[in-house]
Coordinates of C-alpha atoms in Angstrom, one line a residue:
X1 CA -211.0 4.0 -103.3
X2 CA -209.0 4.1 -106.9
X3 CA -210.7 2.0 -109.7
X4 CA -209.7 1.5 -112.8
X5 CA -212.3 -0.1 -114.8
X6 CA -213.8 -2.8 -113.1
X7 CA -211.0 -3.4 -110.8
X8 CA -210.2 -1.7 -107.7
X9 CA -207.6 -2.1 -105.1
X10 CA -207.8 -4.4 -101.9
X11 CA -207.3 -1.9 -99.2
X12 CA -209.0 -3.6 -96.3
X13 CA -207.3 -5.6 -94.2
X14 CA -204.3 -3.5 -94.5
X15 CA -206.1 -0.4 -93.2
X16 CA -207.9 -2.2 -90.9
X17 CA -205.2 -4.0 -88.9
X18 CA -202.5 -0.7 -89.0
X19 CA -205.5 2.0 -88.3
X20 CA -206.3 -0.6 -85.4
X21 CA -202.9 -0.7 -83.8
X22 CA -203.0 3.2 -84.0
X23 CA -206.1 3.6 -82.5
X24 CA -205.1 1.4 -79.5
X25 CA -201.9 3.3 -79.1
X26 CA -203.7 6.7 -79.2
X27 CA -206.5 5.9 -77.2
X28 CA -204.0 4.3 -74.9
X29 CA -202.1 7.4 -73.6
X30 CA -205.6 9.3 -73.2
X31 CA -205.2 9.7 -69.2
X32 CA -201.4 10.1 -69.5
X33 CA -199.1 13.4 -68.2
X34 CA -199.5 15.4 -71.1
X35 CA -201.9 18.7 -70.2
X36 CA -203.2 18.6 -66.9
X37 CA -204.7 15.4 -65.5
X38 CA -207.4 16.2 -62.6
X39 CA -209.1 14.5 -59.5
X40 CA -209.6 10.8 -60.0
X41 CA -213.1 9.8 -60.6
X42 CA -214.7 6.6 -59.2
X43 CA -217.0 3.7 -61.3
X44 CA -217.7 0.3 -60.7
X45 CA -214.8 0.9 -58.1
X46 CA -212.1 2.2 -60.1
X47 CA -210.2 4.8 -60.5
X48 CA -210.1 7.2 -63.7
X49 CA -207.7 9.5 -64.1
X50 CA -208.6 13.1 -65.7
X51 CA -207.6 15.0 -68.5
X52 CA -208.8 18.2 -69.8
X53 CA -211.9 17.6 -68.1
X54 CA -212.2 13.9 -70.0
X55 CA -211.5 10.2 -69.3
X56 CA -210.4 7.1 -71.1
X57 CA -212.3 3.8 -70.3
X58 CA -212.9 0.3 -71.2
X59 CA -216.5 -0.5 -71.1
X60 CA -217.5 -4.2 -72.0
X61 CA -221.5 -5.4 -72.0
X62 CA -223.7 -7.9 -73.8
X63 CA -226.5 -7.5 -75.7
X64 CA -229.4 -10.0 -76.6
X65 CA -228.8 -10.7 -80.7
X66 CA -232.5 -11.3 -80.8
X67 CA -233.2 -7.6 -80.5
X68 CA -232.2 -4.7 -82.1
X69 CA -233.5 -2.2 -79.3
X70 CA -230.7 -2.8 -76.9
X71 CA -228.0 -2.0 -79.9
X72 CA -230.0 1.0 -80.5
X73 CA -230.5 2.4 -77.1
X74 CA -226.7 1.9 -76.3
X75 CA -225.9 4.1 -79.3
X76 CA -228.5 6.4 -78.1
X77 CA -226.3 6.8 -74.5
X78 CA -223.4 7.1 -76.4
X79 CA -225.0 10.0 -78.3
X80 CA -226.5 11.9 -75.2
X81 CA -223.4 11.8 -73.6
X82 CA -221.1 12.9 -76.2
X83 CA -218.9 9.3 -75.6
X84 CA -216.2 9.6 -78.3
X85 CA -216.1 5.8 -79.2
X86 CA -212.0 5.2 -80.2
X87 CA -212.4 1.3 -80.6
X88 CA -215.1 -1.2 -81.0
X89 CA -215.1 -5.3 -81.1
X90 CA -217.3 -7.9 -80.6
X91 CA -217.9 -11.7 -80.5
X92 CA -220.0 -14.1 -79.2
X93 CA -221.1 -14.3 -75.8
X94 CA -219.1 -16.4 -73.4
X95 CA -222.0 -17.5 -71.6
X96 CA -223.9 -19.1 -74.5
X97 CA -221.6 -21.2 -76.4
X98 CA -224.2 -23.6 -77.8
X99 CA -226.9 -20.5 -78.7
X100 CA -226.8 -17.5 -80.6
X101 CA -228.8 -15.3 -77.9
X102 CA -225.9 -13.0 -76.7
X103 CA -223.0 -11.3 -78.1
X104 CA -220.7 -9.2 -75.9
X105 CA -219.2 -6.0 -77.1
X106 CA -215.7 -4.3 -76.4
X107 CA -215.7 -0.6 -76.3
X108 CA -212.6 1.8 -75.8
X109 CA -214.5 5.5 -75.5
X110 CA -213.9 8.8 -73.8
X111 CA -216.0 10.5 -71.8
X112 CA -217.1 13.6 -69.7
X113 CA -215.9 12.9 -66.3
X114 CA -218.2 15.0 -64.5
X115 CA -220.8 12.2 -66.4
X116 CA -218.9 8.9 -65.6
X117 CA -221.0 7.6 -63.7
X118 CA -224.7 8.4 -65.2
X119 CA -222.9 7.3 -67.9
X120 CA -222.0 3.5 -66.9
X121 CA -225.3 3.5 -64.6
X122 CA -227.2 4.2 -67.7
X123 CA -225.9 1.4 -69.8
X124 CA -226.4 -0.9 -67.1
X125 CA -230.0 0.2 -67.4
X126 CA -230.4 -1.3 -71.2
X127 CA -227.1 -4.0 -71.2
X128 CA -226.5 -7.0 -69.5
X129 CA -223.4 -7.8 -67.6
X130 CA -221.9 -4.3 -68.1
X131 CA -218.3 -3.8 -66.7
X132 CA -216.3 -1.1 -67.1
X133 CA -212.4 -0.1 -65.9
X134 CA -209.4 2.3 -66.4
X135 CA -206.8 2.2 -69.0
X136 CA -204.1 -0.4 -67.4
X137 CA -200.6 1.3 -67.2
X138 CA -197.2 -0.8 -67.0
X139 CA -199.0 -3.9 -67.4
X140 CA -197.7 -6.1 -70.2
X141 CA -200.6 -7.1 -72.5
X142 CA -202.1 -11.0 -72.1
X143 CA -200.8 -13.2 -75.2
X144 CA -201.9 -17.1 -76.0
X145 CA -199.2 -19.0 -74.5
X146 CA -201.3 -22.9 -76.0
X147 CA -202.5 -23.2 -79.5
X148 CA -205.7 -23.4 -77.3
X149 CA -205.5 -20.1 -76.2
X150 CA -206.5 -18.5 -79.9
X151 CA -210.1 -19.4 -79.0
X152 CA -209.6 -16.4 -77.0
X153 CA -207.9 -14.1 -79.9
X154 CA -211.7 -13.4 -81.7
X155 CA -212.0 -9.8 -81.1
X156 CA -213.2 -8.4 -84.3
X157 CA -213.1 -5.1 -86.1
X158 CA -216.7 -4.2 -87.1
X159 CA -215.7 -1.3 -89.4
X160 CA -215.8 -2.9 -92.8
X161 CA -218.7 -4.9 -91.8
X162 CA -221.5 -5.0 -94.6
X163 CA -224.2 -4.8 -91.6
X164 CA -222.3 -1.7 -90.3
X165 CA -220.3 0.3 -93.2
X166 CA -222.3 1.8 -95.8
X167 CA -220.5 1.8 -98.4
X168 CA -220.3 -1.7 -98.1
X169 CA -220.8 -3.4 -101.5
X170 CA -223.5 -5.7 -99.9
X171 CA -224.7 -3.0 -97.3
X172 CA -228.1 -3.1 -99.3
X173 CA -228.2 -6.3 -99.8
X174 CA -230.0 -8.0 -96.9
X175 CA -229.9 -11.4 -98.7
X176 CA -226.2 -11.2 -98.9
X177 CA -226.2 -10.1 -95.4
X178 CA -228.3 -13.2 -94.3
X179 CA -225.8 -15.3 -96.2
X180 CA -222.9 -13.3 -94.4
X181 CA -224.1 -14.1 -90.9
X182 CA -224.5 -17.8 -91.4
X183 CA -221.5 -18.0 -92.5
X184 CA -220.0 -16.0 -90.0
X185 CA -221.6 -18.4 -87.5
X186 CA -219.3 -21.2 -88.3
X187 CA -216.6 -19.6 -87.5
X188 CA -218.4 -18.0 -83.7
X189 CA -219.1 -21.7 -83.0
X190 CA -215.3 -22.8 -83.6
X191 CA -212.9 -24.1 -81.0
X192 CA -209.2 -24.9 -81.3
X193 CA -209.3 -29.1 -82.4
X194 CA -212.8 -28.9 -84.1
X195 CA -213.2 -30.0 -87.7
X196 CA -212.4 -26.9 -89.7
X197 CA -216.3 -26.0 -91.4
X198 CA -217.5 -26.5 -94.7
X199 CA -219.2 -24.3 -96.8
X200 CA -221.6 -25.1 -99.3
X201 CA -221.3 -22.4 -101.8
X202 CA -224.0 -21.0 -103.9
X203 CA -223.8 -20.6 -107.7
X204 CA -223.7 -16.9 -107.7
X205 CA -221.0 -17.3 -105.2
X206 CA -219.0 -19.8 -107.5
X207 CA -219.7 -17.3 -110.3
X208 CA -217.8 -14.5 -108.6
X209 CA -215.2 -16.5 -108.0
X210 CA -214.4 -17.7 -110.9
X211 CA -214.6 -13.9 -112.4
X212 CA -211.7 -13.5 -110.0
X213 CA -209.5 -16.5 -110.7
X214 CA -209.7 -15.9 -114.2
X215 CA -208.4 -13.1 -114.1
X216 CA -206.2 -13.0 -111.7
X217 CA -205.0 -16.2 -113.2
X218 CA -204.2 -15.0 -116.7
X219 CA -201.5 -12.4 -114.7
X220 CA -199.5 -14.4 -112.4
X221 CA -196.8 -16.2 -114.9
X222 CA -195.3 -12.8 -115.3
X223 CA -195.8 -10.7 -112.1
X224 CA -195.9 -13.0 -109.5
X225 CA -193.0 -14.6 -107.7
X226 CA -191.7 -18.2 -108.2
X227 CA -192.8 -19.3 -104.7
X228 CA -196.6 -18.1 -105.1
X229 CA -196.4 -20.1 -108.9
X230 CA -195.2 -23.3 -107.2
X231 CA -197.4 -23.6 -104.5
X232 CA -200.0 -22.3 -106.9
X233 CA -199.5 -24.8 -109.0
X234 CA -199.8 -27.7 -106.2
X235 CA -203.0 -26.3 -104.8
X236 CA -204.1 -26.8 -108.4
X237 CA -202.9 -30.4 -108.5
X238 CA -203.7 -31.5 -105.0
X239 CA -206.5 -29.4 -103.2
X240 CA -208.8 -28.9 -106.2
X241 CA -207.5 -25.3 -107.0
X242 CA -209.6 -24.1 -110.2
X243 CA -212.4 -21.6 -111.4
X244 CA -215.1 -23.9 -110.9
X245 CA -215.0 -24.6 -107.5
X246 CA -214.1 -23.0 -104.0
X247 CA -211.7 -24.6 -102.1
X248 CA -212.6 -25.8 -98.5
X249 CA -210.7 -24.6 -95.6
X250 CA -210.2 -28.1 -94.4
X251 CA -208.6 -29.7 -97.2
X252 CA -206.0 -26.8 -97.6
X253 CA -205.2 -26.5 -94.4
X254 CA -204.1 -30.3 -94.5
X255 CA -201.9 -29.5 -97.1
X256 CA -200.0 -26.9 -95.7
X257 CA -199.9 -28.3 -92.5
X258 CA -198.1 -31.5 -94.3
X259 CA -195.7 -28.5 -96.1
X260 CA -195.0 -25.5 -93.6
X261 CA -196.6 -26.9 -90.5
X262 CA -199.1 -23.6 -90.8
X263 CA -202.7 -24.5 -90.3
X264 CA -205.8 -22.6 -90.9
X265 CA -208.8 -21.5 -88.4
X266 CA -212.2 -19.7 -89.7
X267 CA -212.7 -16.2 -88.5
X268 CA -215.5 -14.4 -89.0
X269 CA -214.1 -11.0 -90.1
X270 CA -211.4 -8.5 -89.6
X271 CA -209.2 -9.4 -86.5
X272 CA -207.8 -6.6 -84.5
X273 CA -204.1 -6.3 -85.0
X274 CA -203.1 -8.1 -81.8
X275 CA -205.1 -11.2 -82.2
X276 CA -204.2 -11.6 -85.9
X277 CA -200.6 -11.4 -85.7
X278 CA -200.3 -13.9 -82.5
X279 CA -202.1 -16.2 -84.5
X280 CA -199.1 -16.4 -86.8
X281 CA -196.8 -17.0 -83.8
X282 CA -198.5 -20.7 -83.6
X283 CA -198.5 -21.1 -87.3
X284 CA -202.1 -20.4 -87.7
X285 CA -203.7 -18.2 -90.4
X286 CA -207.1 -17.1 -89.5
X287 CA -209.3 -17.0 -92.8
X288 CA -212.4 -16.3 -93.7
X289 CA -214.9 -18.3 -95.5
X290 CA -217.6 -15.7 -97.0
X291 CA -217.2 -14.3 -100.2
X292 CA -217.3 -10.5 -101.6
X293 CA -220.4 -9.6 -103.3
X294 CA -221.3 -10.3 -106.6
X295 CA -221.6 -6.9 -107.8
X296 CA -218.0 -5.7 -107.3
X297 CA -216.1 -8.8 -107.6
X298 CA -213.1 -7.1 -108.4
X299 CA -213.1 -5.1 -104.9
X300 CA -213.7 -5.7 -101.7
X301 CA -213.5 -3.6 -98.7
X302 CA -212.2 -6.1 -96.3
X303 CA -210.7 -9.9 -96.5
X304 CA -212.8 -12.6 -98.2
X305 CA -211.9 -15.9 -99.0
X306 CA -210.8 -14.7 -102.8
X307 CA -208.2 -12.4 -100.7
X308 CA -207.2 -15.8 -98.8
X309 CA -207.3 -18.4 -100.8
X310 CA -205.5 -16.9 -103.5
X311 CA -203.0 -14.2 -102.0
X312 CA -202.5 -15.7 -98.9
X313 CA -202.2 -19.8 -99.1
X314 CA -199.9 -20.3 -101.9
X315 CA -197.3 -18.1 -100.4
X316 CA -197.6 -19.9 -97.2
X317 CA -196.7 -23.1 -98.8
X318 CA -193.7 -21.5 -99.3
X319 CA -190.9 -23.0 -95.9
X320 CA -189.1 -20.1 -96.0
X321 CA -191.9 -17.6 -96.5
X322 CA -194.0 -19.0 -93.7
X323 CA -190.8 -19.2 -91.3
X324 CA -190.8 -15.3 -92.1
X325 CA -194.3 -14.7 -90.8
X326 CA -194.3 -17.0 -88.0
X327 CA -190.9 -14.7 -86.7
X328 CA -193.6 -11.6 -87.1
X329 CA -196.1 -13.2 -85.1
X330 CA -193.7 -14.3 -82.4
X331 CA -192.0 -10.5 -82.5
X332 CA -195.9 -9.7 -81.2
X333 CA -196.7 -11.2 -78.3
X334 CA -196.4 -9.0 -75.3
X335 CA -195.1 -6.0 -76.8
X336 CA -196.4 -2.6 -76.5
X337 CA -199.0 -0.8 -78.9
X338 CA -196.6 1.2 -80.3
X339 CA -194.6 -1.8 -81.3
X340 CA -197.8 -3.4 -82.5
X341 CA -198.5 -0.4 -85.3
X342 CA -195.2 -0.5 -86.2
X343 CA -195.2 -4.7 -86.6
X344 CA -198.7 -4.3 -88.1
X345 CA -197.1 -1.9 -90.8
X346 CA -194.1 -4.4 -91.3
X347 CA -196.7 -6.8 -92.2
X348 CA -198.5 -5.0 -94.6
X349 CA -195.1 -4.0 -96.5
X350 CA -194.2 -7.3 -96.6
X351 CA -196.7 -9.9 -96.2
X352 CA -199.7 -7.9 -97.8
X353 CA -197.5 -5.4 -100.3
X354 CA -194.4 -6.8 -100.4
X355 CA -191.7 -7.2 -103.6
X356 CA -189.0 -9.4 -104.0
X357 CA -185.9 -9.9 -106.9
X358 CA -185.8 -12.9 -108.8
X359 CA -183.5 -13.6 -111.9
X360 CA -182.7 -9.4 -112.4
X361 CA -186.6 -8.7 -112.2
X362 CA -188.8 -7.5 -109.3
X363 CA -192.1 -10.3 -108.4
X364 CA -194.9 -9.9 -106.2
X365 CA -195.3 -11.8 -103.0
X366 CA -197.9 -9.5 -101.0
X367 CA -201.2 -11.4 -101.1
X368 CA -202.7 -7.9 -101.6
X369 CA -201.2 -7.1 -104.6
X370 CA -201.4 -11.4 -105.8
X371 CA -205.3 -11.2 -105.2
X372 CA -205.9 -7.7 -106.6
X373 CA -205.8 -7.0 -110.5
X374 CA -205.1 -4.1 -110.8
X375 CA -202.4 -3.2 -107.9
X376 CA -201.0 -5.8 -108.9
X377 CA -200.4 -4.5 -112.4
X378 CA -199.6 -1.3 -110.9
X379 CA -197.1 -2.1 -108.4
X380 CA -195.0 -3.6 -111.4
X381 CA -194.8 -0.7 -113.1
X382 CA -192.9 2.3 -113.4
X383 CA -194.8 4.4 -111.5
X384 CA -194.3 3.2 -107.7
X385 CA -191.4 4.4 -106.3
X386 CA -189.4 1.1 -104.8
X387 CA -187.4 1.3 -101.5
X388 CA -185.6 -2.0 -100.2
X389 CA -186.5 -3.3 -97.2
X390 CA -185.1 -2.1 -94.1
X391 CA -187.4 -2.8 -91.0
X392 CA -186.6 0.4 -89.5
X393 CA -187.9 2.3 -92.7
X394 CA -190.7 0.3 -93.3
X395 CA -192.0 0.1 -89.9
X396 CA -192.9 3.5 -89.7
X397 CA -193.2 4.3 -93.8
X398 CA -197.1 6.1 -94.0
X399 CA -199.6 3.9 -96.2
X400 CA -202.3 5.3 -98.7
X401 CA -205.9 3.7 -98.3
X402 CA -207.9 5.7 -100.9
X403 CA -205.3 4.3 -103.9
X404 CA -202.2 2.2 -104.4
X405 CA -199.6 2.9 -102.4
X406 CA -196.8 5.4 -103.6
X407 CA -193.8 3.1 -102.2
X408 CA -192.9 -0.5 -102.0
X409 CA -190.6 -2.1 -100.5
X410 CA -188.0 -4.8 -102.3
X411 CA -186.6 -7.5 -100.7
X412 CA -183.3 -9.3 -102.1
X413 CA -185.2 -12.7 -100.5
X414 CA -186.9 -14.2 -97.9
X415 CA -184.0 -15.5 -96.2
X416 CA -182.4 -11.8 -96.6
X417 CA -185.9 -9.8 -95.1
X418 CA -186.2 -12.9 -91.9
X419 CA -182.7 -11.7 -91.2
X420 CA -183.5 -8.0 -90.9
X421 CA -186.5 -8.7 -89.2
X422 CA -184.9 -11.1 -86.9
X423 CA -182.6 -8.2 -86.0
X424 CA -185.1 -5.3 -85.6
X425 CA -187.2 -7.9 -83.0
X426 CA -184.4 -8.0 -80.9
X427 CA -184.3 -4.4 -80.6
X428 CA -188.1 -4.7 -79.2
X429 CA -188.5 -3.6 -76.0
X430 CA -189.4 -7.0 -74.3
X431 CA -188.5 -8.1 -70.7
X432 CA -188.8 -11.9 -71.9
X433 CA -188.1 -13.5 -75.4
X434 CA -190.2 -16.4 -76.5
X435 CA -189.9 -19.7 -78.2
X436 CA -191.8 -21.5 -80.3
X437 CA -192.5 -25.2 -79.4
X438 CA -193.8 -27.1 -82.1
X439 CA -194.4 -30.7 -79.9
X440 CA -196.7 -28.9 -77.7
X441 CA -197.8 -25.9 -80.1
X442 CA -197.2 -23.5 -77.2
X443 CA -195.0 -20.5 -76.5
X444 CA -192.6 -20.5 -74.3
X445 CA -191.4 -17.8 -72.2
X446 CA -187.8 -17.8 -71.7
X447 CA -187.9 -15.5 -68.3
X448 CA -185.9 -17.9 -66.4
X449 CA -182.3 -19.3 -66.7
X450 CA -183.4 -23.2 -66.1
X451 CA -185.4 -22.3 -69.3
X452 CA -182.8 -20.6 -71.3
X453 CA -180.6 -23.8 -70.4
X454 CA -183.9 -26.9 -71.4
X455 CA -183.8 -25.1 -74.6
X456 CA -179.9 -24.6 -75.4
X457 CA -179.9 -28.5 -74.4
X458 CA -183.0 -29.3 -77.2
X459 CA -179.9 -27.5 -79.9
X460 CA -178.0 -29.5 -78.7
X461 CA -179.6 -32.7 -79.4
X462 CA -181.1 -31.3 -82.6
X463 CA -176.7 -30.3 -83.3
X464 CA -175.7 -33.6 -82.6
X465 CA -178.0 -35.2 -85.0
X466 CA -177.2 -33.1 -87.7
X467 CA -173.5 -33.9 -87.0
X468 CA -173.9 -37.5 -86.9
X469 CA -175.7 -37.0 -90.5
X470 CA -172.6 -35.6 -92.0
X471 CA -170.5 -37.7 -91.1
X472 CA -172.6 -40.7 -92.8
X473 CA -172.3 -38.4 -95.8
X474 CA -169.0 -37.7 -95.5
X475 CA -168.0 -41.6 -95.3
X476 CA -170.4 -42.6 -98.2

């Protein structure tokens, strides 16, 4: 990680969500043709395919969160048999909604074959509820088709955790970690319709942020786009915007919802790359509500709600801007993992890292450059290399995580990159397109002609009153 002073670059959730989407690509092809796949193996009933003497499985269990032991002893299985873990997730127990007893865990890992089965017999000895399958071929992956459905997109990515990475600013911290987990528990108990949580934040807490917005602050009326200023400058006037005080996730997400119909929903960390960019396809931004830890306010290892609030929500005041993520979230759903590193890399370009022309000069717009000091100043200055945005360039462009990126990518405007992307999603491999309802706040598959034809006869309504508008304008 670069620093420069006291300020060091957001790398996070851009690492995070692309590294995801590559690791459940990878991991995805692990029994496929290449080499020599052997005898099939059988578990819990199904069958494994070989290959160079290893299989690829999906093991999910729950674990009482009132003792460490069982976390331990799985990791000690995993050790003994020499399980190369490739993904991990977890979330709150299904089966306890109203307690805080059991969380359940999602683990892609390879093992031995020959040791499949002491293997999943042995977890069942020190887990609950352990269930473990094959790698599904030529299946299309489940998506939320009902705004409802994102109650289901909670997988998390544990990587940048502060109770699991080390180098985790707060990692030593256990009253910061305490603080973490309540506030992570707000967004566990959540449900699609609830009251969006408030926060009651601590002095030191207020303290850090305001280190960040001043600073940040002091920046933006030179390097950062007119869009970000203007809806800046509204959160200021109407949702209490200012160094003193932390905004509340309840009261912004009324405003945008009353400017861009986008609407916010708490998560308690890092998303994997699936989950996160459906959420867009309903207009929902999943945010956190913790904050980064007070000795390193200037960096933070994963999204906070100094990353959010400030990179993210002004720009998605913006109709045009949140038109263009919403299209990236929709491009999503059901595709393969290939196509989900390479949307999750569009989005980091763009969304997260992303330049724009305005009046002869080049602004920011990426919420990871607007919420980080000094990227931000970096990215503006001559020593980036720019490229302009072409989806089919940027979608496969490599990224740097242990500095500021080399490359970024200029757009003429948003109207300009939702065209180009508009066009590379239709080149998506994809035996449906979908549609975005916004009466129902569902997604609708357009699999069927009688569907194709309800929604060609919705334009036309929509056609005819925008015709009948002219004409009153024309005859005024």
């Amino acid at each position: 990680m670069k620093t420069d002073g006291v300020v060091q670059t957001f790398s996070g959730r851009k690492q995070s969500l692309i590294e995801d989407a590559r690791r459940e690509r990878g991991s995805a092809g692990g029994g496929g043709p290449a080499g020599s796949p052997g005898p099939s193996r059988y578990a819990d009933g199904f069958v494994f395919e070989e290959k160079d003497g290893r299989v690829t499985l999906n093991v999910l269990f729950a674990l009482s969160s009132e003792k460490n032991a069982g976390f331990f002893k799985t990791g000690k299985i995993f050790e003994t048999f020499e399980a190369k873990l490739l993904h991990i997730e977890s979330r709150m127990g299904r089966k306890c909604k109203n307690s805080t007893t059991d969380l359940e865990f999602f683990m892609k890992c390879e093992v031995h074959s020959s040791d499949l089965d002491v293997f999943v017999n042995s977890l069942k000895r020190v887990a609950d509820d352990v269930r473990c399958m094959p790698e599904e071929k030529g299946k299309l992956p489940w998506f939320p088709r009902q705004i409802k459905d994102l109650d289901r997109c909670n997988m998390l990515i544990t990587k940048f955790d502060p109770d699991m990475d080390h180098d985790h600013p707060g990692y030593n911290d256990p009253e910061y970690r305490k603080r973490r987990a309540v506030i992570s528990e707000l967004a566990f108990r959540y449900k699609q319709g609830d009251p969006l949580p408030v926060v009651e934040y601590t002095a030191e807490e207020i303290s850090t942020w305001r280190q960040v917005y001043q600073q940040l602050r002091s920046i933006y009326p030179s390097l950062a786009c007119k869009q970000f200023l203007d809806g800046l400058q509204q959160l200021e006037k109407e949702c209490g915007y200012g160094e003193d005080r932390i905004p509340q996730l309840r009261e912004v997400s009324a405003f945008l919802k009353e400017r861009t119909g986008f609407q916010l929903r708490p998560v308690a960390g890092l998303l994997s790359a699936r989950d996160f960019l459906a959420s867009l396809a309903f207009r929902v931004f999943q945010c956190t509500q913790y904050i980064r830890h007070s000795s390193a306010p200037m960096h933070s290892p994963e999204p906070d709600c100094c990353h959010e609030l400030l990179g993210h929500i002004p720009m998605l005041a913006d109709k045009e801007f949140a038109q263009f993520s919403q299209e990236i979230g929709l491009a999503s759903l059901g595709v393969s993992d290939e196509d989900i590193e390479k949307l999750s890399t569009l989005y980091w370009f763009t969304v997260e890292f992303g330049l724009c022309k305005q009046n002869g000069a080049v602004k920011a717009y990426g919420a990871g450059l607007l919420s980080s000091y000094g990227e931000l100043v970096y990215a503006l200055s001559n020593e980036p290399e720019y490229k302009p945005f072409a989806p089919e360039e940027t979608a496969v462009q490599p990224y740097q995580d242990q500095t500021y990126q080399p490359v970024y990518f200029v757009s003429e405007s948003f109207e300009d990159a939702k065209m180009k992307l508009r066009k590379y999603s239709a080149n998506i491999k994809r035996p449906f397109t979908v549609r975005y309802d916004p009466f129902t706040c569902s997604v609708e598959v357009l699999d069927q002609p009688s569907k194709i034809q309800n929604a060609l006869s919705q334009m036309r309504e929509d056609l005819k009153t925008l015709h009948s508008a002219l004409e009153k304008l024309s005859s005024s």
